[in-house]
Amino acid sequence: MRINLVYYSREALDSFRKNWVMSLAAISTIAISLFLLGVSTIGASVVNDMMRSVESKVKIDVFLKDTAPPADIKVLQDAIIGWSEVRELHYVSKQEALDRLKEDLKDDPEMLKQITGNPLPASLEIWVKDPRHVSVVVTRIKKEQNLSTLVADTDKDIKSGKDVLDKLIAIRQIMNASIIVMLGLLGFASLVLIANTIRLAIFARRKEIAIMRLVGASNWFIRWPFMLEGILQGLIGAALAVTLLAVGRSVVFPQLKEVLRFLPIAFTQTAFIRLVAVLAAAGTIVGLAGSGVALRRFLKV
Amino acid sequence: MVKMTHVTKIYAQDKPALKDVNVAIEKGEFVFLVGPSGSGKSTFIRLLLRELLPTRGDIFVAGKDVVHLRSWKVPHLRRNIGCVFQDFKLLPNKTSYENVAFALEVIGRSRHVIETQVPEVLRLVGLGDKFNSYPDELSGGEQQRVSIARAFVNRPPLLLADEPTGNLDPGTSLGIMSLLNRINRTGTTVLVATHDREMVDSMRKRVIALETGKVVRDQQRGVYGYED
């Protein structure tokens, strides 16, 4: 078996050298495909992190009339805090709202001067446990009795970040779908290119193969060098993709962090190692499948 | 060693290459398969090698049911059949030693076996001084000897030769035939498909004659018997 392995590898490498142009085409297609797979995996992970952080910030604001009776506010507050979906509730008084505005505008004294009196309403800030429950909670608030004494306009004065959230989710879905389609096409192209290089390799060795069959070499003995060649192409493609990704990660990530300072962007070492394993596996599978197709079609044993 | 019963092979419709062929060849026999081009000689050989399956009929080679053999067992069948062809089928980038060794390498023989068997068989076929010659440095007869050495190195019980002297002059052909005869005397069954009239007539071996896919004659110590 030891001798065989040496033999298979020698044959595979030999054929690889002879057909290096086609091999290069196949390898670069795999490298590009796997690179894009890597980029989209990292991208999806980053976007997911960002969305989770945005989701956790989604809250419901209920703006209260200045004339709202404190007792009724208290009743509403107690009711809402009792709901299982609600994580936290905070009453923002008119004064607190003004203080927050002044804090936000402290770098802009001109604007600050414009504010006279206190035009801001008091409000209830509500955080839910799961961002998907935002609309449920909003509907239930709208159904509360005595709401008309507290809130002037149930549509305008009860606000949530739900719309933004829905848009984000939609964007993520479209992004994922288009990435999957693109990867599928690239994977197919890699497979076809590998199959073609293996076909050339089979053609180049057809005399040897004929003799091997004649003297009774086993089918797998004949197939292995070609399978190895396909796997080799897949793995080299994967290695190139990993190198590109590693370089990209060390160059692009720090800059991204700089630009999007308010969002948590991270792709951990462990996640990266897992990605490398996935890419290597994908390269091997595409290589195997490509040579398998070629062997089935062009090597009748 | 070889047994065909009611074997029919049809490639295209209505044009059978072999029609109801019944042949039995015993162990240790030397048999000529003769007939004009297109008479079915090559089909006969390819059926024995299981490169083709018969349309009808049963074939046994070396005790194996060739027709019902699982495809992954075909290589083992072929290890029991040595094969020699008109065009030698040698690898041009390998020396005569390497060409013979290749046949053992690819069926997984150990280096030790290769190093003892290959020189022995090359000496047997009379190429003791041509181990390191490439095919294009050898004459046609010498190339055919390399190819016989390769077919015989594994000591198969059956040796098939398809027009082994088709590309050789009469003198050289004689040498090849006497080599096949020598191999036959070691106990190997030899089947030679040929249309080399003088050869067949001079050897006086069993002759099976095919004509348009039918066995028209099967005689011990026969002659070629056609006027062509």
Coordinates of C-alpha atoms in Angstrom, one line a residue:
Chain A
M1 CA 0.0 0.0 0.0
R2 CA 2.9 2.3 0.8
I3 CA 4.4 1.8 -2.7
N4 CA 1.0 2.4 -4.2
L5 CA 0.6 5.7 -2.5
V6 CA 3.9 6.9 -3.7
Y7 CA 3.0 5.6 -7.2
Y8 CA -0.4 7.4 -7.2
S9 CA 1.1 10.7 -6.0
R10 CA 3.9 10.5 -8.6
E11 CA 1.4 9.9 -11.4
A12 CA -0.9 12.7 -10.2
L13 CA 1.9 15.2 -9.9
D14 CA 3.3 14.2 -13.2
S15 CA 0.0 14.7 -15.0
F16 CA -0.4 17.9 -13.1
R17 CA 2.8 19.3 -14.5
K18 CA 1.9 18.2 -18.0
N19 CA -1.4 20.0 -18.0
W20 CA -0.5 23.0 -16.0
V21 CA -2.5 25.5 -18.0
M22 CA -5.8 23.7 -17.6
S23 CA -4.9 23.0 -14.0
L24 CA -4.2 26.6 -13.4
A25 CA -7.6 27.5 -14.9
A26 CA -9.4 25.0 -12.6
I27 CA -7.4 26.0 -9.6
S28 CA -8.1 29.7 -10.0
T29 CA -11.8 29.1 -10.5
I30 CA -11.9 27.1 -7.3
A31 CA -9.8 29.7 -5.5
I32 CA -12.2 32.5 -6.6
S33 CA -15.3 30.5 -5.7
L34 CA -13.9 29.5 -2.3
F35 CA -12.7 33.0 -1.7
L36 CA -16.2 34.4 -2.3
L37 CA -17.6 31.6 -0.1
G38 CA -15.2 32.8 2.6
V39 CA -16.0 36.5 2.1
S40 CA -19.7 35.9 2.2
T41 CA -19.4 33.7 5.3
I42 CA -17.4 36.4 7.1
G43 CA -19.8 39.0 5.7
A44 CA -22.9 37.2 6.9
S45 CA -21.4 36.7 10.3
V46 CA -20.5 40.4 10.6
V47 CA -23.9 41.4 9.3
N48 CA -25.6 39.1 11.8
D49 CA -23.6 40.5 14.7
M50 CA -24.5 44.0 13.6
M51 CA -28.1 43.1 13.3
R52 CA -28.2 41.5 16.6
S53 CA -26.8 44.6 18.1
V54 CA -29.3 46.8 16.3
E55 CA -32.1 44.4 17.3
S56 CA -31.2 44.7 21.0
K57 CA -31.4 48.5 20.6
V58 CA -34.9 48.3 19.2
K59 CA -37.4 49.8 21.6
I60 CA -40.9 51.1 21.7
D61 CA -41.5 54.8 22.6
V62 CA -45.0 55.8 23.8
F63 CA -45.2 59.6 23.9
L64 CA -47.6 60.9 26.5
K65 CA -49.8 63.9 26.5
D66 CA -48.8 66.7 28.8
T67 CA -52.3 66.4 30.3
A68 CA -52.1 62.7 31.0
P69 CA -53.1 62.0 34.6
P70 CA -50.1 60.5 36.6
A71 CA -52.4 57.8 38.1
D72 CA -53.4 56.5 34.6
I73 CA -49.8 56.5 33.5
K74 CA -48.9 54.4 36.5
V75 CA -51.7 52.0 35.7
L76 CA -50.5 51.6 32.1
Q77 CA -46.8 51.2 33.3
D78 CA -47.8 48.4 35.7
A79 CA -49.8 46.7 33.0
I80 CA -47.0 46.7 30.4
I81 CA -44.3 45.6 32.8
G82 CA -46.5 42.6 33.6
W83 CA -46.4 41.3 30.1
S84 CA -44.1 38.3 29.5
E85 CA -42.6 39.8 26.3
V86 CA -41.4 42.9 28.0
R87 CA -37.9 43.1 29.3
E88 CA -37.7 46.6 30.6
L89 CA -39.7 49.7 31.0
H90 CA -38.5 53.2 31.7
Y91 CA -40.5 56.4 32.3
V92 CA -38.9 59.4 30.8
S93 CA -40.2 62.6 32.3
K94 CA -40.4 65.9 30.4
Q95 CA -37.4 67.1 32.3
E96 CA -35.4 64.0 31.5
A97 CA -36.2 64.2 27.8
L98 CA -35.0 67.8 27.8
D99 CA -31.8 66.9 29.6
R100 CA -31.1 64.2 27.1
L101 CA -31.6 66.6 24.2
K102 CA -29.3 69.1 25.8
E103 CA -26.7 66.4 26.3
D104 CA -27.0 65.4 22.6
L105 CA -26.7 69.0 21.5
K106 CA -23.9 70.0 23.9
D107 CA -21.5 70.4 20.9
D108 CA -23.9 72.7 19.2
P109 CA -24.5 75.7 21.4
E110 CA -26.3 77.6 18.5
M111 CA -29.1 74.9 18.5
L112 CA -29.2 74.8 22.2
K113 CA -30.0 78.5 22.4
Q114 CA -33.1 78.0 20.1
I115 CA -34.7 75.8 22.8
T116 CA -36.9 77.8 25.1
G117 CA -39.2 76.2 27.6
N118 CA -39.7 72.5 27.3
P119 CA -41.4 71.4 24.1
L120 CA -40.7 67.8 24.7
P121 CA -43.4 65.2 25.8
A122 CA -42.8 62.7 28.6
S123 CA -42.7 59.1 27.3
L124 CA -42.5 55.4 28.2
E125 CA -39.5 53.5 26.8
I126 CA -40.2 49.8 26.4
W127 CA -37.6 47.1 25.6
V128 CA -38.8 43.6 24.6
K129 CA -37.0 40.4 25.2
D130 CA -37.2 39.2 21.6
P131 CA -37.2 41.8 18.8
R132 CA -39.8 39.8 16.9
H133 CA -42.3 40.6 19.6
V134 CA -42.2 44.3 19.0
S135 CA -45.4 44.4 16.9
V136 CA -47.3 42.2 19.3
V137 CA -46.5 44.5 22.2
V138 CA -47.4 47.6 20.1
T139 CA -50.8 46.1 19.3
R140 CA -51.4 45.3 22.9
I141 CA -50.5 48.8 24.0
K142 CA -53.0 50.2 21.5
K143 CA -55.7 48.1 23.0
E144 CA -55.2 49.3 26.5
Q145 CA -58.2 51.2 27.9
N146 CA -57.9 54.9 28.9
L147 CA -55.2 55.2 26.2
S148 CA -56.9 58.2 24.7
T149 CA -56.4 60.1 27.9
L150 CA -52.7 59.4 27.8
V151 CA -51.8 59.4 24.1
A152 CA -52.9 62.0 21.5
D153 CA -52.5 59.9 18.4
T154 CA -52.1 56.1 18.7
D155 CA -50.3 55.9 15.3
K156 CA -47.9 58.8 15.5
D157 CA -47.1 58.7 19.2
I158 CA -46.4 55.0 19.6
K159 CA -43.2 54.4 17.7
S160 CA -40.9 51.4 17.3
G161 CA -37.8 50.6 15.2
K162 CA -39.8 47.8 13.7
D163 CA -39.7 49.2 10.1
V164 CA -35.9 49.5 10.2
L165 CA -35.7 46.0 11.5
D166 CA -37.9 44.6 8.8
K167 CA -35.8 46.3 6.1
L168 CA -32.6 44.9 7.6
I169 CA -34.0 41.4 7.7
A170 CA -35.2 41.7 4.0
I171 CA -31.8 42.9 2.9
R172 CA -30.1 40.1 4.7
Q173 CA -32.4 37.5 3.0
I174 CA -31.8 39.0 -0.5
M175 CA -28.1 39.1 0.2
N176 CA -28.0 35.4 1.3
A177 CA -30.1 34.2 -1.6
S178 CA -27.9 36.0 -4.2
I179 CA -24.7 34.7 -2.6
I180 CA -26.1 31.1 -2.7
V181 CA -27.0 31.4 -6.3
M182 CA -23.6 32.9 -7.2
L183 CA -21.7 30.2 -5.2
G184 CA -23.8 27.5 -6.9
L185 CA -22.8 28.8 -10.4
L186 CA -19.1 29.2 -9.4
G187 CA -19.1 25.7 -7.9
F188 CA -20.5 24.3 -11.1
A189 CA -17.9 26.1 -13.1
S190 CA -15.1 24.8 -11.0
L191 CA -16.5 21.3 -11.2
V192 CA -16.6 21.4 -15.0
L193 CA -13.1 22.8 -15.3
I194 CA -11.7 20.1 -13.0
A195 CA -13.6 17.5 -15.0
N196 CA -12.0 18.9 -18.1
T197 CA -8.4 18.9 -16.8
I198 CA -8.9 15.3 -15.7
R199 CA -10.3 14.4 -19.1
L200 CA -7.1 15.8 -20.7
A201 CA -5.0 13.8 -18.2
I202 CA -6.9 10.6 -19.0
F203 CA -6.4 11.3 -22.7
A204 CA -2.7 11.9 -22.3
R205 CA -2.4 8.6 -20.5
R206 CA -4.8 6.5 -22.6
K207 CA -2.1 4.2 -23.8
E208 CA -0.9 3.4 -20.3
I209 CA -4.5 3.0 -19.2
A210 CA -5.2 0.5 -22.0
I211 CA -2.2 -1.5 -21.0
M212 CA -3.1 -1.4 -17.3
R213 CA -6.5 -2.7 -18.1
L214 CA -5.0 -5.4 -20.3
V215 CA -2.7 -6.7 -17.6
G216 CA -5.4 -6.6 -15.0
A217 CA -4.7 -3.5 -12.9
S218 CA -7.7 -3.0 -10.6
N219 CA -10.2 -0.3 -11.4
W220 CA -9.3 1.7 -8.4
F221 CA -5.6 1.4 -9.1
I222 CA -6.3 3.1 -12.4
R223 CA -8.6 5.7 -10.9
W224 CA -6.7 6.8 -7.9
P225 CA -4.0 9.0 -9.6
F226 CA -6.8 11.0 -11.4
M227 CA -8.8 11.3 -8.2
L228 CA -5.7 12.5 -6.4
E229 CA -5.1 15.0 -9.2
G230 CA -8.6 16.4 -8.8
I231 CA -8.3 16.6 -5.0
L232 CA -5.0 18.3 -5.4
Q233 CA -6.5 21.0 -7.6
G234 CA -9.3 21.5 -5.1
L235 CA -6.9 21.8 -2.2
I236 CA -4.5 24.2 -3.9
G237 CA -7.5 26.3 -4.8
A238 CA -8.7 26.2 -1.2
A239 CA -5.2 27.2 0.0
L240 CA -5.1 30.2 -2.3
A241 CA -8.5 31.3 -1.1
V242 CA -7.5 30.9 2.5
T243 CA -4.4 33.0 1.9
L244 CA -6.4 35.7 0.2
L245 CA -8.9 35.7 3.1
A246 CA -6.2 35.9 5.7
V247 CA -4.6 38.8 4.0
G248 CA -8.0 40.5 3.5
R249 CA -8.9 39.9 7.1
S250 CA -5.8 41.6 8.5
V251 CA -6.0 44.5 6.1
V252 CA -9.8 45.2 5.7
F253 CA -11.1 44.5 9.2
P254 CA -9.1 47.2 11.1
Q255 CA -10.3 49.8 8.5
L256 CA -13.9 48.6 8.8
K257 CA -13.7 48.9 12.5
E258 CA -12.5 52.5 12.1
V259 CA -15.4 53.4 9.8
L260 CA -18.2 51.6 11.7
R261 CA -17.0 52.5 15.2
F262 CA -20.5 52.3 16.7
L263 CA -21.1 48.7 15.5
P264 CA -19.4 45.6 16.9
I265 CA -17.4 44.0 14.1
A266 CA -15.5 40.8 14.9
F267 CA -14.6 37.6 13.3
T268 CA -12.8 35.5 15.8
Q269 CA -9.7 33.2 15.3
T270 CA -11.8 30.1 16.1
A271 CA -14.4 31.1 13.5
F272 CA -11.7 31.7 11.0
I273 CA -10.1 28.3 11.6
R274 CA -13.5 26.7 11.2
L275 CA -13.9 28.6 7.9
V276 CA -10.5 27.3 6.8
A277 CA -11.7 23.7 7.5
V278 CA -14.9 24.3 5.6
L279 CA -13.1 25.7 2.6
A280 CA -10.6 22.8 2.5
A281 CA -13.5 20.3 2.7
A282 CA -15.3 22.2 -0.1
G283 CA -12.2 22.2 -2.3
T284 CA -11.7 18.5 -1.7
I285 CA -15.3 17.7 -2.5
V286 CA -15.4 19.8 -5.7
G287 CA -12.1 18.2 -6.8
L288 CA -13.4 14.7 -6.1
A289 CA -16.7 15.4 -7.8
G290 CA -15.0 16.9 -10.8
S291 CA -12.6 14.0 -11.3
G292 CA -15.5 11.6 -10.6
V293 CA -17.5 13.1 -13.4
A294 CA -14.5 12.8 -15.8
L295 CA -13.8 9.2 -14.8
R296 CA -17.3 8.2 -15.2
R297 CA -17.5 9.7 -18.7
F298 CA -14.1 9.0 -20.1
L299 CA -12.6 6.1 -18.3
K300 CA -14.6 3.0 -18.9
V301 CA -13.1 0.3 -16.7
Chain B
M1 CA -9.4 -23.6 -20.2
V2 CA -11.7 -21.9 -22.7
K3 CA -15.3 -22.9 -23.3
M4 CA -17.8 -21.2 -25.5
T5 CA -21.4 -22.5 -25.9
H6 CA -23.8 -21.0 -28.3
V7 CA -22.1 -17.7 -28.3
T8 CA -23.6 -15.0 -30.5
K9 CA -22.4 -11.4 -30.7
I10 CA -24.4 -8.8 -32.6
Y11 CA -23.0 -5.3 -32.9
A12 CA -25.5 -3.7 -35.3
Q13 CA -28.9 -5.2 -36.0
D14 CA -28.9 -8.1 -38.5
K15 CA -25.1 -8.2 -38.7
P16 CA -23.8 -10.8 -36.2
A17 CA -20.0 -10.9 -35.7
L18 CA -20.2 -14.3 -34.2
K19 CA -23.0 -16.8 -34.8
D20 CA -23.7 -19.7 -32.4
V21 CA -20.0 -20.5 -31.8
N22 CA -19.2 -23.6 -29.8
V23 CA -15.6 -24.1 -28.9
A24 CA -13.7 -26.0 -26.2
I25 CA -10.0 -25.6 -25.7
E26 CA -8.3 -27.8 -23.1
K27 CA -5.5 -26.8 -20.8
G28 CA -2.1 -26.9 -22.4
E29 CA -3.4 -26.8 -26.0
F30 CA -1.9 -24.6 -28.8
V31 CA -4.6 -23.4 -31.1
F32 CA -4.7 -21.3 -34.2
L33 CA -7.8 -19.2 -34.9
V34 CA -7.8 -18.4 -38.6
G35 CA -10.1 -16.7 -41.0
P36 CA -10.2 -13.7 -43.3
S37 CA -10.7 -10.1 -42.0
G38 CA -14.1 -9.6 -40.5
S39 CA -14.6 -13.2 -39.8
G40 CA -14.9 -12.5 -36.1
K41 CA -11.4 -13.4 -34.8
S42 CA -11.0 -10.1 -32.9
T43 CA -14.5 -10.4 -31.5
F44 CA -13.6 -13.9 -30.3
I45 CA -10.5 -12.6 -28.4
R46 CA -12.3 -9.6 -27.0
L47 CA -15.0 -11.8 -25.6
L48 CA -12.5 -13.9 -23.8
L49 CA -11.0 -10.8 -22.3
R50 CA -14.4 -9.5 -21.4
E51 CA -13.8 -6.3 -23.3
L52 CA -17.2 -7.3 -24.8
L53 CA -20.1 -9.2 -23.6
P54 CA -21.8 -11.8 -25.9
T55 CA -25.4 -11.1 -27.0
R56 CA -26.2 -14.7 -26.2
G57 CA -24.4 -17.7 -24.9
D58 CA -21.9 -18.7 -22.2
I59 CA -18.2 -18.2 -21.9
F60 CA -15.9 -19.8 -19.4
V61 CA -12.2 -18.9 -19.1
A62 CA -9.9 -20.6 -16.6
G63 CA -13.0 -21.8 -14.8
K64 CA -14.6 -18.4 -14.5
D65 CA -18.0 -17.6 -15.8
V66 CA -17.0 -14.6 -17.9
V67 CA -20.5 -13.4 -18.8
H68 CA -21.7 -13.2 -15.3
L69 CA -18.5 -11.9 -13.8
R70 CA -18.9 -8.8 -11.6
S71 CA -17.2 -5.9 -13.3
W72 CA -14.9 -5.3 -10.4
K73 CA -13.6 -8.9 -10.7
V74 CA -12.7 -8.4 -14.4
P75 CA -9.1 -7.3 -13.5
H76 CA -8.6 -10.7 -11.8
L77 CA -9.8 -12.5 -14.9
R78 CA -7.3 -10.5 -17.0
R79 CA -4.4 -11.3 -14.7
N80 CA -5.0 -14.9 -15.8
I81 CA -4.8 -14.1 -19.4
G82 CA -1.6 -12.9 -21.1
C83 CA -2.2 -10.7 -24.2
V84 CA -0.1 -10.0 -27.3
F85 CA -1.1 -7.8 -30.1
Q86 CA -0.1 -6.9 -33.6
D87 CA 1.0 -3.4 -32.6
F88 CA 2.9 -4.5 -29.5
K89 CA 1.3 -1.9 -27.3
L90 CA 4.5 -0.9 -25.6
L91 CA 5.0 2.4 -23.8
P92 CA 7.5 4.4 -25.8
N93 CA 9.0 6.3 -22.8
K94 CA 9.9 3.1 -20.9
T95 CA 12.7 0.6 -21.5
S96 CA 12.0 -3.0 -22.2
Y97 CA 12.7 -3.8 -18.6
E98 CA 10.3 -1.0 -17.4
N99 CA 7.6 -2.0 -19.9
V100 CA 7.6 -5.5 -18.4
A101 CA 8.0 -4.3 -14.8
F102 CA 5.0 -1.9 -15.4
A103 CA 2.7 -4.9 -15.8
L104 CA 3.7 -6.2 -12.4
E105 CA 3.7 -2.8 -10.7
V106 CA 0.1 -2.0 -11.6
I107 CA -1.2 -5.3 -10.2
G108 CA 0.6 -4.5 -7.0
R109 CA 3.5 -7.0 -7.1
S110 CA 6.3 -6.3 -4.6
R111 CA 9.6 -4.8 -5.7
H112 CA 11.3 -8.1 -4.9
V113 CA 9.0 -10.1 -7.2
I114 CA 9.6 -7.5 -10.0
E115 CA 13.4 -7.6 -9.6
T116 CA 13.5 -11.4 -9.9
Q117 CA 10.8 -12.1 -12.5
V118 CA 11.5 -9.4 -15.0
P119 CA 15.1 -10.3 -15.9
E120 CA 14.2 -13.9 -15.9
V121 CA 11.3 -13.5 -18.4
L122 CA 13.4 -11.1 -20.6
R123 CA 16.1 -13.7 -20.8
L124 CA 13.5 -16.4 -21.6
V125 CA 12.3 -14.4 -24.7
G126 CA 15.9 -13.8 -25.8
L127 CA 16.4 -10.2 -24.8
G128 CA 19.0 -10.7 -22.0
D129 CA 21.1 -8.0 -23.5
K130 CA 18.4 -5.4 -24.2
F131 CA 17.1 -4.5 -20.7
N132 CA 17.7 -0.8 -21.1
S133 CA 16.7 -0.4 -24.7
Y134 CA 13.6 1.8 -25.6
P135 CA 11.1 0.4 -28.0
D136 CA 12.3 2.7 -30.8
E137 CA 15.8 1.2 -30.4
L138 CA 14.5 -2.3 -31.0
S139 CA 13.5 -4.2 -34.1
G140 CA 9.9 -5.2 -34.7
G141 CA 10.6 -8.8 -33.7
E142 CA 12.4 -7.6 -30.5
Q143 CA 9.5 -5.3 -29.6
Q144 CA 7.1 -8.2 -30.0
R145 CA 9.4 -10.3 -27.7
V146 CA 9.1 -7.6 -25.1
S147 CA 5.4 -7.6 -25.4
I148 CA 5.3 -11.4 -25.1
A149 CA 7.6 -11.1 -22.0
R150 CA 5.1 -8.7 -20.5
A151 CA 2.2 -11.0 -21.3
F152 CA 4.0 -14.0 -19.8
V153 CA 5.8 -12.4 -16.8
N154 CA 2.8 -13.1 -14.5
R155 CA 2.8 -16.8 -15.6
P156 CA -0.9 -16.7 -16.8
P157 CA -2.5 -20.1 -17.6
L158 CA -3.8 -18.6 -20.9
L159 CA -2.0 -16.6 -23.5
L160 CA -3.9 -14.8 -26.3
A161 CA -2.1 -13.5 -29.4
D162 CA -4.0 -11.4 -31.9
E163 CA -2.1 -11.3 -35.2
P164 CA 1.3 -11.4 -33.3
T165 CA 3.3 -11.6 -36.6
G166 CA 1.1 -9.3 -38.6
N167 CA 3.8 -6.6 -38.7
L168 CA 6.8 -8.8 -39.0
D169 CA 8.7 -10.4 -41.9
P170 CA 8.6 -14.2 -42.3
G171 CA 11.9 -14.9 -40.7
T172 CA 11.1 -12.9 -37.6
S173 CA 7.6 -14.4 -37.5
L174 CA 9.1 -17.8 -37.3
G175 CA 11.2 -16.8 -34.2
I176 CA 8.1 -15.4 -32.6
M177 CA 6.1 -18.5 -33.3
S178 CA 8.7 -20.8 -31.9
L179 CA 8.8 -18.6 -28.8
L180 CA 5.1 -19.0 -28.4
N181 CA 5.5 -22.7 -28.9
R182 CA 8.1 -22.8 -26.1
I183 CA 5.8 -21.0 -23.8
N184 CA 3.1 -23.5 -24.7
R185 CA 5.4 -26.3 -23.7
T186 CA 5.7 -24.8 -20.2
G187 CA 2.0 -25.7 -19.8
T188 CA 0.4 -22.5 -20.8
T189 CA -2.6 -22.6 -23.1
V190 CA -1.9 -20.5 -26.2
L191 CA -4.5 -19.2 -28.7
V192 CA -3.2 -17.4 -31.7
A193 CA -5.5 -15.5 -34.1
T194 CA -3.7 -15.1 -37.4
H195 CA -4.0 -15.1 -41.1
D196 CA -0.4 -16.1 -41.6
R197 CA -0.8 -19.0 -43.9
E198 CA 2.7 -20.5 -44.0
M199 CA 3.0 -20.3 -40.2
V200 CA -0.2 -22.2 -39.6
D201 CA 0.7 -24.8 -42.2
S202 CA 4.2 -25.3 -40.9
M203 CA 3.2 -25.6 -37.2
R204 CA 0.6 -28.3 -37.7
K205 CA -1.4 -27.4 -34.6
R206 CA -5.1 -27.4 -33.9
V207 CA -6.9 -25.0 -36.3
I208 CA -10.2 -23.3 -35.7
A209 CA -11.5 -21.6 -38.8
L210 CA -14.0 -18.8 -38.7
E211 CA -16.0 -17.5 -41.6
T212 CA -18.5 -14.7 -41.3
G213 CA -18.9 -15.4 -37.6
K214 CA -19.3 -19.2 -37.8
V215 CA -16.9 -21.9 -37.0
V216 CA -16.5 -23.7 -40.3
R217 CA -13.7 -26.0 -39.4
D218 CA -12.0 -27.3 -36.2
Q219 CA -9.3 -29.9 -36.8
Q220 CA -6.3 -31.2 -34.9
R221 CA -2.9 -30.8 -36.7
G222 CA -4.7 -28.7 -39.3
V223 CA -3.7 -26.3 -42.1
Y224 CA -4.9 -22.8 -43.0
G225 CA -7.1 -24.1 -45.8
Y226 CA -8.2 -20.9 -47.6
E227 CA -7.3 -19.7 -51.0
D228 CA -7.0 -15.9 -50.6

